[in-house]
Short mmCIF file of C-alpha atoms in Angstrom, two decimals:
data_model
loop_
_atom_site.label_atom_id
_atom_site.label_comp_id
_atom_site.label_asym_id
_atom_site.label_seq_id
_atom_site.Cartn_x
_atom_site.Cartn_y
_atom_site.Cartn_z
CA MET A 1 29.66 11.56 35.52
CA LYS A 2 31.99 13.81 38.05
CA ARG A 3 33.80 10.51 38.78
CA THR A 4 34.16 9.33 35.37
CA LEU A 5 35.34 12.98 34.28
CA PHE A 6 37.99 12.84 37.45
CA ILE A 7 38.96 9.36 36.50
CA LEU A 8 39.50 10.65 32.85
CA MET A 9 41.59 13.67 33.73
CA LEU A 10 43.84 11.70 36.06
CA THR A 11 44.46 9.21 33.01
CA ILE A 12 45.32 12.12 30.75
CA LEU A 13 47.71 13.61 33.39
CA GLY A 14 49.04 10.26 33.96
CA ALA A 15 49.30 9.86 30.36
CA VAL A 16 51.31 13.19 29.88
CA ALA A 17 53.31 12.39 33.11
CA ASN A 18 54.46 9.22 31.29
CA VAL A 19 55.02 10.87 27.97
CA ARG A 20 57.39 13.36 29.80
CA ALA A 21 59.25 10.52 31.65
CA GLU A 22 59.68 8.44 28.73
CA THR A 23 62.48 8.10 26.39
CA GLU A 24 64.64 11.06 25.37
CA GLU A 25 63.41 10.48 21.73
CA VAL A 26 59.94 11.04 22.89
CA ALA A 27 60.35 14.30 24.90
CA VAL A 28 62.50 15.56 21.78
CA ALA A 29 59.28 14.56 19.57
CA ILE A 30 57.23 16.68 22.10
CA GLU A 31 59.58 19.52 21.97
CA ARG A 32 59.37 19.26 17.78
CA PHE A 33 55.71 19.23 18.09
CA ASP A 34 54.00 21.27 15.20
CA THR A 35 50.47 22.03 15.74
CA ALA A 36 49.90 23.08 12.22
CA GLU A 37 51.36 20.17 11.06
CA MET A 38 49.31 17.89 13.04
CA ILE A 39 46.36 19.66 12.21
CA VAL A 40 46.83 19.23 8.18
CA GLU A 41 48.09 15.82 8.70
CA HIS A 42 44.71 14.72 10.69
CA VAL A 43 42.41 16.90 8.47
CA GLY A 44 44.26 16.53 5.10
CA ASP A 45 43.96 13.30 2.90
CA SER A 46 46.85 10.93 2.81
CA TYR A 47 47.85 7.60 0.82
CA TRP A 48 47.98 5.87 4.14
CA TRP A 49 46.05 5.97 7.53
CA HIS A 50 48.20 6.41 10.55
CA ILE A 51 46.51 4.58 13.05
CA THR A 52 48.56 4.94 16.31
CA ARG A 53 52.10 4.72 17.70
CA VAL A 54 52.72 1.37 19.62
CA GLY A 55 56.32 0.66 21.30
CA GLY A 56 57.89 3.26 19.32
CA ARG A 57 56.69 1.81 16.44
CA ASP A 58 53.82 3.46 13.94
CA LEU A 59 50.99 1.52 13.24
CA THR A 60 50.07 2.46 9.78
CA ILE A 61 47.83 1.21 7.00
CA PHE A 62 49.06 1.51 3.64
CA LEU A 63 46.26 1.80 1.19
CA PRO A 64 46.58 1.05 -2.43
CA VAL A 65 47.65 3.29 -5.36
CA ILE A 66 45.69 3.31 -8.43
CA ALA A 67 47.40 5.96 -11.17
CA ARG A 68 47.69 5.76 -14.82
CA GLU A 69 51.14 6.93 -16.33
CA ARG A 70 51.40 8.38 -19.46
CA ASP A 71 53.50 5.58 -21.07
CA SER A 72 53.05 2.65 -19.13
CA GLY A 73 49.30 2.98 -18.42
CA TRP A 74 47.44 2.00 -15.30
CA HIS A 75 49.40 0.88 -11.87
CA ILE A 76 48.04 -0.28 -8.62
CA PHE A 77 50.41 -1.01 -5.89
CA SER A 78 50.99 -0.36 -2.17
CA SER A 79 51.55 3.15 -0.82
CA ARG A 80 54.38 1.42 1.08
CA HIS A 81 56.47 1.79 -1.69
CA ILE A 82 56.19 5.32 -1.95
CA ALA A 83 56.18 6.18 1.80
CA HIS A 84 58.94 8.42 3.06
CA GLY A 85 59.66 10.21 0.09
CA ALA A 86 60.23 6.73 -2.12
CA GLU A 87 60.05 6.71 -5.71
CA TYR A 88 58.11 3.57 -7.23
CA ARG A 89 57.32 2.85 -11.08
CA GLY A 90 57.93 6.40 -11.69
CA PHE A 91 55.36 7.72 -9.27
CA ARG A 92 56.07 9.54 -5.92
CA ILE A 93 54.63 12.00 -3.50
CA ALA A 94 55.31 15.49 -4.06
CA ASP A 95 56.68 17.18 -0.74
CA GLU A 96 56.69 20.82 -2.13
CA GLY A 97 55.09 22.89 -4.70
CA ARG A 98 51.39 22.97 -6.02
CA HIS A 99 50.90 19.19 -5.50
CA ARG A 100 52.09 18.90 -2.21
CA GLY A 101 51.08 15.62 -0.74
CA LYS A 102 49.87 14.18 -3.99
CA LEU A 103 50.97 11.50 -6.17
CA ILE A 104 53.04 12.87 -9.01
CA ALA A 105 54.45 10.92 -11.98
CA THR A 106 58.20 11.67 -13.08
CA ALA A 107 58.67 11.74 -17.00
CA ASP A 108 61.30 12.88 -19.13
CA GLY A 109 63.31 14.68 -16.34
CA GLY A 110 59.38 16.51 -15.65
CA GLU A 111 56.93 15.84 -13.17
CA TYR A 112 53.33 15.93 -13.52
CA ARG A 113 49.87 14.95 -12.10
CA PRO A 114 48.53 11.71 -13.17
CA TRP A 115 45.34 10.17 -13.52
CA ASP A 116 44.80 9.24 -9.86
CA VAL A 117 41.91 7.18 -8.35
CA SER A 118 44.04 6.04 -5.41
CA ILE A 119 42.17 4.51 -2.23
CA THR A 120 43.26 7.39 -0.09
CA LYS A 121 42.50 8.07 3.59
CA THR A 122 39.38 10.08 2.48
CA THR A 123 38.47 7.56 0.05
CA PHE A 124 38.98 4.72 2.40
CA ALA A 125 36.69 6.38 5.07
CA LEU A 126 34.30 7.09 2.47
CA LEU A 127 33.69 3.71 0.86
CA PHE A 128 33.85 2.21 4.51
CA ASN A 129 31.33 4.59 5.67
CA SER A 130 29.04 4.08 2.45
CA ALA A 131 29.41 0.54 3.26
CA VAL A 132 28.26 1.40 6.64
CA ILE A 133 25.23 3.04 5.51
CA VAL A 134 23.83 0.49 2.76
CA ALA A 135 24.38 -2.10 5.57
CA LEU A 136 22.41 -0.23 8.06
CA PHE A 137 19.73 0.37 5.78
CA LEU A 138 19.60 -3.27 4.24
CA TRP A 139 19.77 -4.35 8.02
CA VAL A 140 16.71 -2.12 8.76
CA ALA A 141 14.89 -3.04 5.63
CA ARG A 142 15.39 -6.53 6.63
CA ARG A 143 13.94 -6.21 10.07
CA TYR A 144 10.98 -4.31 8.26
CA ARG A 145 10.38 -7.07 5.84
CA ARG A 146 10.55 -10.03 8.72
CA ARG A 147 8.48 -8.25 11.45
CA SER A 148 4.87 -7.57 10.94
CA TRP A 149 4.01 -4.01 10.04
CA LYS A 150 1.77 -3.58 12.81
CA SER A 151 4.73 -3.75 15.52
CA VAL A 152 5.92 -0.45 16.22
CA PRO A 153 10.08 -0.62 15.92
CA ARG A 154 12.16 0.69 19.08
CA GLY A 155 16.00 1.55 19.47
CA PHE A 156 17.72 2.33 16.45
CA VAL A 157 15.58 0.96 13.92
CA GLY A 158 12.90 3.22 15.59
CA ALA A 159 15.47 6.17 15.44
CA ILE A 160 15.68 5.85 11.75
CA GLU A 161 12.13 5.56 11.31
CA MET A 162 11.67 8.70 13.14
CA LEU A 163 14.30 10.59 11.27
CA MET A 164 12.99 9.36 7.73
CA VAL A 165 9.64 10.39 8.50
CA SER A 166 10.12 13.83 9.76
CA ILE A 167 12.69 14.41 7.06
CA GLU A 168 10.20 13.45 4.43
CA ASP A 169 7.22 15.13 6.22
CA ASP A 170 8.91 18.48 7.83
CA ILE A 171 11.31 18.94 5.15
CA ILE A 172 10.77 17.39 1.70
CA LYS A 173 6.95 17.33 1.50
CA LYS A 174 6.51 20.99 2.99
CA SER A 175 9.40 22.18 0.71
CA ILE A 176 8.67 20.72 -2.38
CA GLY A 177 5.15 20.05 -2.31
CA HIS A 178 3.45 18.08 -5.23
CA GLY A 179 5.58 15.59 -6.89
CA TYR A 180 8.23 15.70 -3.84
CA GLU A 181 8.05 11.61 -4.23
CA ARG A 182 10.26 11.92 -7.11
CA PHE A 183 13.33 13.66 -4.98
CA SER A 184 12.66 11.89 -1.78
CA PRO A 185 15.22 9.31 -2.33
CA TYR A 186 17.94 11.56 -3.38
CA LEU A 187 17.36 14.10 -0.32
CA LEU A 188 17.04 11.12 2.26
CA THR A 189 20.21 9.63 0.92
CA ALA A 190 22.00 12.82 1.03
CA PHE A 191 20.52 13.49 4.62
CA PHE A 192 21.90 10.09 5.96
CA PHE A 193 25.09 10.32 3.77
CA ILE A 194 26.58 13.55 5.59
CA LEU A 195 25.22 12.32 8.90
CA ILE A 196 26.79 9.24 9.28
CA ASN A 197 29.84 10.28 7.65
CA ASN A 198 29.89 13.42 10.07
CA LEU A 199 29.60 10.93 12.88
CA MET A 200 31.93 8.61 11.89
CA GLY A 201 34.39 11.63 11.40
CA LEU A 202 33.85 12.20 15.26
CA ILE A 203 34.90 8.65 16.21
CA PRO A 204 38.82 9.43 17.34
CA PHE A 205 40.37 6.12 16.26
CA PHE A 206 40.25 4.19 13.09
CA PRO A 207 38.25 3.65 11.07
CA GLY A 208 36.88 7.02 12.17
CA GLY A 209 38.32 10.00 12.48
CA ALA A 210 38.52 10.95 8.46
CA ASN A 211 37.62 14.23 7.53
CA VAL A 212 35.37 13.23 4.75
CA MET A 213 32.88 15.98 4.80
CA GLY A 214 35.30 18.50 5.10
CA ASN A 215 36.66 17.85 1.85
CA ILE A 216 35.71 20.05 -1.04
CA SER A 217 35.53 17.20 -3.35
CA ILE A 218 33.30 15.31 -1.40
CA THR A 219 30.97 18.36 -1.22
CA ILE A 220 31.28 19.04 -4.67
CA VAL A 221 29.50 15.99 -5.91
CA LEU A 222 26.66 16.59 -3.23
CA ALA A 223 25.93 19.94 -4.46
CA PHE A 224 26.42 18.85 -8.08
CA CYS A 225 23.39 16.39 -7.52
CA SER A 226 21.52 18.97 -5.91
CA LEU A 227 21.98 21.35 -9.09
CA VAL A 228 20.92 18.48 -11.43
CA ALA A 229 17.73 18.06 -9.04
CA MET A 230 16.86 21.66 -8.95
CA ASN A 231 17.60 22.39 -12.83
CA LEU A 232 17.00 19.26 -14.46
CA PHE A 233 13.40 18.61 -13.32
CA SER A 234 12.47 22.25 -13.12
CA ASN A 235 9.32 23.83 -15.23
CA ARG A 236 8.99 26.30 -17.89
CA GLU A 237 8.16 28.85 -15.05
CA TYR A 238 11.51 28.51 -13.58
CA TRP A 239 13.54 29.18 -16.61
CA ARG A 240 11.03 32.28 -17.57
CA GLU A 241 11.73 33.84 -14.42
CA ILE A 242 15.64 33.42 -14.69
CA PHE A 243 15.80 34.63 -18.54
CA TRP A 244 12.59 36.67 -18.62
CA PRO A 245 12.04 37.97 -15.00
CA ASP A 246 9.00 40.04 -14.41
CA ALA A 247 11.09 43.48 -13.95
CA PRO A 248 11.30 46.84 -16.03
CA ILE A 249 12.76 46.33 -19.57
CA TRP A 250 15.79 48.27 -19.03
CA LEU A 251 16.71 46.00 -16.58
CA LYS A 252 16.77 42.84 -19.09
CA LEU A 253 17.51 44.97 -22.61
CA PRO A 254 19.84 45.79 -23.97
CA VAL A 255 22.18 44.61 -21.11
CA PRO A 256 20.67 41.50 -19.52
CA LEU A 257 21.57 42.48 -16.05
CA LEU A 258 18.69 40.85 -14.23
CA PRO A 259 18.85 37.72 -16.34
CA ALA A 260 22.74 37.48 -15.53
CA ILE A 261 21.85 38.04 -11.75
CA GLU A 262 19.54 35.33 -11.88
CA PHE A 263 21.72 32.86 -13.67
CA PHE A 264 24.36 33.62 -11.44
CA GLY A 265 22.06 32.64 -8.56
CA VAL A 266 21.19 29.07 -10.06
CA LEU A 267 25.12 28.22 -9.81
CA SER A 268 25.40 30.14 -6.33
CA LYS A 269 23.20 28.06 -4.46
CA PRO A 270 24.94 24.72 -4.71
CA VAL A 271 28.12 26.47 -4.43
CA ALA A 272 26.86 27.98 -0.87
CA LEU A 273 25.54 24.43 -0.18
CA MET A 274 29.27 23.01 -1.03
CA ILE A 275 31.09 25.58 0.86
CA ARG A 276 28.90 26.01 3.84
CA LEU A 277 29.03 22.09 4.51
CA THR A 278 32.94 22.00 4.25
CA ALA A 279 33.70 24.94 5.66
CA ASN A 280 31.54 23.65 8.83
CA VAL A 281 32.49 20.21 9.13
CA MET A 282 36.51 21.01 8.34
CA GLY A 283 36.19 23.74 11.01
CA GLY A 284 34.95 21.60 13.74
CA HIS A 285 37.62 19.10 12.92
CA ILE A 286 40.17 22.03 13.31
CA VAL A 287 38.90 23.00 16.43
CA LEU A 288 38.84 19.57 18.19
CA ILE A 289 42.39 18.97 17.18
CA SER A 290 43.86 22.33 18.07
CA VAL A 291 41.97 21.94 21.43
CA THR A 292 43.59 18.61 21.67
CA SER A 293 46.95 19.70 20.69
CA ILE A 294 47.09 21.94 23.63
CA ILE A 295 48.12 18.96 25.67
CA PHE A 296 51.19 18.49 23.59
CA VAL A 297 51.93 21.86 23.49
CA ALA A 298 51.61 22.44 27.20
CA ALA A 299 53.80 19.79 27.68
CA THR A 300 57.47 21.66 27.37
CA MET A 301 55.67 24.24 29.83
CA GLY A 302 56.34 22.60 33.04
CA ALA A 303 54.50 20.55 35.23
CA ALA A 304 51.93 23.08 36.55
CA ALA A 305 51.22 24.82 33.49
CA SER A 306 50.99 21.41 31.71
CA ALA A 307 48.62 19.97 34.31
CA GLY A 308 46.16 22.87 34.16
CA LEU A 309 46.37 23.16 30.73
CA THR A 310 45.65 19.55 29.99
CA VAL A 311 42.43 19.46 32.22
CA PHE A 312 41.53 22.92 30.50
CA SER A 313 42.12 21.00 27.11
CA VAL A 314 40.08 17.94 28.07
CA ILE A 315 37.14 20.02 29.16
CA PHE A 316 37.22 21.73 26.25
CA SER A 317 37.56 18.72 23.90
CA ILE A 318 34.61 17.17 25.97
CA PHE A 319 32.57 20.37 25.09
CA MET A 320 33.57 20.82 21.68
CA THR A 321 32.56 16.99 20.94
CA ALA A 322 29.17 17.76 22.16
CA ILE A 323 28.99 20.77 19.97
CA GLU A 324 30.29 18.77 17.06
CA LEU A 325 27.76 15.90 17.68
CA LEU A 326 25.28 18.66 17.06
CA VAL A 327 27.03 20.17 14.17
CA ALA A 328 26.97 16.85 12.47
CA SER A 329 23.25 16.43 12.58
CA LEU A 330 22.62 20.14 11.99
CA GLN A 331 24.65 20.19 8.96
CA ALA A 332 22.99 17.10 7.25
CA TYR A 333 19.89 18.88 8.34
CA VAL A 334 20.62 22.31 6.66
CA PHE A 335 22.19 20.87 3.39
CA THR A 336 18.96 18.74 3.12
CA LEU A 337 16.53 21.73 3.98
CA LEU A 338 18.00 23.79 1.73
CA SER A 339 18.20 21.41 -1.42
CA ALA A 340 14.43 20.59 -0.75
CA VAL A 341 13.79 24.50 -0.57
CA PHE A 342 15.93 25.05 -3.70
CA ILE A 343 14.11 22.21 -5.66
CA GLY A 344 10.95 23.68 -4.27
CA LEU A 345 11.79 27.15 -5.66
CA SER A 346 12.94 25.64 -9.26
CA ARG A 347 9.27 24.56 -9.63
CA PRO A 348 7.11 27.58 -9.34
CA LYS A 349 3.60 27.83 -10.16
CA SER A 350 3.01 30.47 -13.14
CA HIS A 351 1.09 33.48 -12.14
CA LYS A 352 -1.59 32.55 -14.55
CA THR A 353 -1.97 29.11 -12.69
CA ALA A 354 -1.55 30.77 -9.34
CA VAL A 355 -4.15 33.34 -10.13
CA ASP A 356 -6.47 30.45 -11.42
CA MET B 1 45.44 22.53 3.86
CA SER B 2 45.11 23.67 0.04
CA SER B 3 44.72 20.12 -0.78
CA LEU B 4 41.24 20.14 0.89
CA LEU B 5 40.02 23.09 -0.72
CA THR B 6 41.11 21.80 -4.23
CA PRO B 7 39.06 19.42 -6.27
CA ASP B 8 40.76 16.01 -6.62
CA PHE B 9 39.78 13.79 -9.46
CA GLY B 10 40.05 10.69 -7.66
CA LEU B 11 37.76 11.65 -4.71
CA LEU B 12 35.52 13.38 -7.02
CA PHE B 13 35.58 9.68 -8.98
CA TRP B 14 34.97 7.66 -5.57
CA MET B 15 32.61 9.81 -4.25
CA LEU B 16 30.37 9.55 -7.44
CA LEU B 17 30.96 6.23 -7.56
CA SER B 18 30.07 5.55 -3.52
CA PHE B 19 27.33 8.07 -3.59
CA GLY B 20 25.55 6.57 -6.61
CA ALA B 21 25.67 3.10 -4.89
CA VAL B 22 24.38 4.33 -1.70
CA PHE B 23 21.62 6.10 -3.55
CA PHE B 24 20.71 3.14 -5.83
CA ALA B 25 21.00 0.85 -2.74
CA LEU B 26 18.89 2.88 -0.62
CA SER B 27 16.37 3.96 -2.97
CA ARG B 28 15.98 0.41 -4.36
CA TRP B 29 16.09 -1.78 -1.26
CA ALA B 30 15.66 0.28 1.79
CA PHE B 31 13.26 3.26 1.43
CA PRO B 32 10.52 1.53 -0.36
CA VAL B 33 10.39 -0.99 2.31
CA ILE B 34 10.50 1.48 5.25
CA LYS B 35 8.19 3.71 3.42
CA ARG B 36 5.79 0.99 2.94
CA THR B 37 5.46 -0.29 6.23
CA VAL B 38 5.19 3.33 7.62
CA ALA B 39 2.63 4.03 5.09
CA LYS B 40 0.94 0.50 6.11
CA ARG B 41 0.81 1.55 9.54
CA SER B 42 0.10 5.32 9.30
CA ASP B 43 -3.06 3.78 7.12
CA TYR B 44 -3.91 1.26 9.85
CA ILE B 45 -3.36 4.14 12.65
CA GLU B 46 -6.03 6.41 10.49
CA SER B 47 -8.36 3.92 10.01
CA SER B 48 -8.11 2.98 13.54
CA LEU B 49 -8.50 6.46 14.70
CA ALA B 50 -11.54 6.72 12.14
CA SER B 51 -13.06 3.43 13.82
CA ALA B 52 -12.37 5.04 16.92
CA ASP B 53 -14.13 8.30 16.11
CA GLU B 54 -16.93 6.38 14.47
CA ALA B 55 -17.30 4.14 17.56
CA ARG B 56 -17.52 7.36 19.72
CA ARG B 57 -19.66 9.00 17.52
CA LYS B 58 -22.05 5.87 17.53
CA ALA B 59 -21.83 5.81 21.38
CA GLN B 60 -22.74 9.27 21.58
CA ASP B 61 -25.92 8.57 19.31
CA ALA B 62 -26.87 5.62 21.38
CA GLU B 63 -26.26 7.86 24.52
CA SER B 64 -28.14 10.45 23.08
CA LEU B 65 -30.93 7.92 21.81
CA SER B 66 -30.90 6.29 25.33
CA LYS B 67 -31.23 9.78 26.74
CA THR B 68 -34.23 10.36 24.32
CA ILE B 69 -35.70 6.97 25.26
CA THR B 70 -35.45 7.34 29.09
CA ASP B 71 -36.99 11.09 29.01
CA GLU B 72 -39.58 9.72 26.80
CA ALA B 73 -40.41 6.84 29.21
CA ARG B 74 -39.81 8.83 31.82
CA VAL B 75 -42.55 11.22 30.46
CA GLN B 76 -44.88 8.11 29.53
CA GLN B 77 -44.45 6.51 33.04
CA ALA B 78 -45.52 9.97 34.26
CA GLU B 79 -48.50 9.83 31.99
CA ILE B 80 -49.29 6.09 32.55
CA LEU B 81 -48.98 6.92 36.42
CA LYS B 82 -51.45 9.95 36.04
CA LYS B 83 -53.80 7.88 33.95
CA ALA B 84 -53.42 4.91 36.17
CA MET B 85 -54.41 7.23 39.12
CA SER B 86 -57.16 8.85 37.11
CA ASP B 87 -58.46 5.51 36.17
CA GLY B 88 -58.12 4.20 39.69
CA GLU B 89 -59.92 7.00 40.88
CA ASN B 90 -62.70 6.63 38.40
CA ILE B 91 -62.82 3.11 39.02
CA VAL B 92 -63.30 3.82 42.75
CA HIS B 93 -65.78 6.56 42.05
CA SER B 94 -67.54 4.44 39.73
CA ALA B 95 -67.40 1.16 42.14
CA HIS B 96 -68.93 3.29 44.78
CA GLU B 97 -71.61 4.78 42.34
CA ARG B 98 -72.38 1.19 41.37
CA ALA B 99 -72.49 0.02 44.80
CA ALA B 100 -74.49 3.12 45.89
CA ALA B 101 -76.65 2.21 42.87
CA GLU B 102 -76.94 -1.40 43.87
CA ARG B 103 -77.39 -0.64 47.56
CA ASP B 104 -80.24 1.62 46.58
CA LYS B 105 -81.76 -0.85 44.07
CA LEU B 106 -81.34 -3.77 46.83
CA ILE B 107 -83.02 -1.14 49.29
CA ALA B 108 -85.70 -0.45 46.75
CA ALA B 109 -86.03 -4.20 46.07
CA LEU B 110 -86.18 -5.17 49.76
CA HIS B 111 -88.72 -2.26 50.01
CA ASP B 112 -90.95 -3.32 47.37
CA ASP B 113 -90.50 -6.78 48.43
CA LEU B 114 -91.74 -6.01 52.01
CA GLU B 115 -94.55 -3.66 50.38
CA HIS B 116 -95.35 -7.03 48.43
CA GLN B 117 -94.76 -8.97 51.25
CA ARG B 118 -96.95 -6.69 53.79
CA GLU B 119 -99.76 -6.25 50.67
CA LYS B 120 -99.56 -10.11 50.37
CA ALA B 121 -99.93 -10.50 54.06
CA MET B 122 -102.88 -8.03 53.95
CA VAL B 123 -104.47 -9.83 51.21
CA GLU B 124 -103.72 -13.09 53.02
CA LEU B 125 -105.15 -11.44 56.32
CA SER B 126 -107.95 -10.12 54.86
CA GLY B 127 -108.89 -13.37 53.19
CA GLU B 128 -108.35 -14.69 56.85
CA MET B 129 -110.29 -12.15 58.00
CA THR B 130 -112.91 -12.76 55.41
CA ASP B 131 -112.84 -16.50 56.23
CA MET B 132 -112.90 -15.36 60.19
CA VAL B 133 -115.83 -13.11 59.30
CA LEU B 134 -117.57 -15.61 57.38
CA ASP B 135 -117.03 -18.13 60.28
CA LEU B 136 -118.18 -15.57 62.54
CA THR B 137 -121.07 -14.93 60.81
CA GLU B 138 -121.64 -18.62 60.37
CA ARG B 139 -121.21 -19.07 64.22
CA VAL B 140 -123.32 -15.88 64.66
CA LEU B 141 -125.72 -16.88 62.59
CA ARG B 142 -125.58 -20.40 64.11
CA GLU B 143 -125.60 -19.08 67.69
CA ARG B 144 -128.17 -16.28 66.91
CA LEU B 145 -130.36 -18.91 66.29
CA GLU B 146 -129.73 -20.48 69.69
CA ASP B 147 -128.86 -17.46 72.39
CA PRO B 148 -128.54 -13.86 71.31
CA GLN B 149 -126.40 -13.18 74.78
CA ARG B 150 -124.14 -15.95 73.73
CA GLN B 151 -123.94 -14.77 69.99
CA HIS B 152 -122.77 -11.24 71.28
CA GLU B 153 -120.15 -12.94 73.64
CA LEU B 154 -119.02 -15.03 70.79
CA VAL B 155 -118.94 -12.22 68.37
CA LEU B 156 -116.74 -10.07 71.15
CA ARG B 157 -114.43 -13.24 71.75
CA MET B 158 -113.84 -13.64 68.16
CA LEU B 159 -113.15 -9.85 67.84
CA GLU B 160 -110.65 -10.33 70.56
CA GLU B 161 -108.94 -13.44 68.89
CA ALA B 162 -108.77 -11.53 65.67
CA GLU B 163 -107.43 -8.28 67.31
CA HIS B 164 -104.78 -10.68 69.33
CA THR B 165 -103.80 -12.16 66.11
CA ARG B 166 -103.16 -8.95 64.56
CA VAL B 167 -100.96 -7.88 67.22
CA PHE B 168 -98.68 -10.81 67.04
CA SER B 169 -98.78 -10.86 63.76
CA GLY B 170 -97.65 -7.14 63.30
CA LEU B 171 -100.35 -6.22 60.70
CA PRO B 172 -101.78 -2.70 61.13
CA ASP B 173 -104.90 -1.93 63.40
CA THR B 174 -108.21 -4.03 62.32
CA HIS B 175 -110.08 -1.10 62.83
CA SER B 176 -108.77 0.68 59.78
CA VAL B 177 -109.15 -2.37 57.60
CA SER B 178 -111.92 -4.27 58.96
CA PRO B 179 -115.30 -3.07 58.76
CA SER B 180 -116.64 -2.13 62.22
CA LEU B 181 -119.33 -4.13 63.32
CA PRO B 182 -122.09 -2.12 64.72
CA ASP B 183 -123.65 -4.40 67.44
CA ASN B 184 -127.04 -3.45 66.60
CA LYS B 185 -126.49 -4.89 63.24
CA ILE B 186 -124.87 -7.99 64.38
#
């Protein structure tokens, strides 16, 4: 381990030294390095995926733009056409304003945000990760079909089974209780969906590294699904406790103070789920990129400071990556656990039944 | 950064679509298969554990039964040994008693036989003595007719022979059984 770390440090030091010794253009680029811009670029969404820079050229995958213009209808084209501020078919990417970094359409001298279902970097990662999840589970299911049910699986298949059984038995069954089977597929899907997206986000190269779960649009959908599961399958007692709770009458009439608070609780639960997941994952990504960017910031500070800070950056990045691995699993676990608990709370037993 | 915290229609659409597809695929083709297999294995393990418990219980019962049987056998063995020893003692005792009775019976029979033999011998001797007395009487009477001295000698000689015969045959003294022959009457 020590030897590997030493080799890694030497490699990075060498890389930094090489960067410094390269062309004047690179030196200028380092001097112009903007940490905030890099963080936004890596954490934010984009219409193309910049993979790396090889021989002075950027290796970028331009993703398809799918948008609807008011007059001409739907358009599908490569984002190459709108890269570097170019305009194509009345579309371009806003470089300032409320829609900065988003696709906008120009019509009649004005600009507006069109219906945009483009395959962005986050969308591409989302679709790729979803395909990975489906492929992995279908492969696991195929292994189960082909092998005798008596044979105990090992390795990855065993890990999947262990996770599934522990999530179902320790979280879903215990939190929801009777009738947990109805919610089990959703909660298991949510767990593995968050886990695999988080883990893929920690891979520092294509097709990993995208900040999928750190995007509020993604977690909104998950929170909405939990909201539906909580309220659509709840019982009469749950709604009675919200709109006519067991409390003094003056808290309910003439101003329905307590029902309002209870109803606010119905909405705040999924919102809490959504913000917690987004903030944790995005925070992790930002910390990791910030720590890594120390190398580039230190490159302009002289050899000694550069080397020292680079070593610090590498060690801290490894530590943070380990923490992020934990956070990735923990956030999937917490989202599933809280969703299960909220679903369980939405199916209370009536006082009469409880007394009986 | 604000784009991350502002919901985007495109992302919402693709997220709904992809999450829905993943949910559909997993809940239809993956989770049921895995759960079914796990449930089967779980049932198998539970039934195996139940069988093992049953077997353990049976083994304990068998062990308990075996212990009971062994204890009973030991008790029976002790009783049998005790009874056998008692029977043996009884048999030996009765054998001794029977032997003693047989011995006594044999001894009594021998005594009876001896008594009988003796009586028979006495009867025979008495007969012989009678014959001898008759013979002597006959001879005496015959000698008396010839010579009294000789008759007296003859009687004496006959008496001596009789005494000699008694001694050799182990009979009791003839004087106690044979009538004394006064000289004057002969």
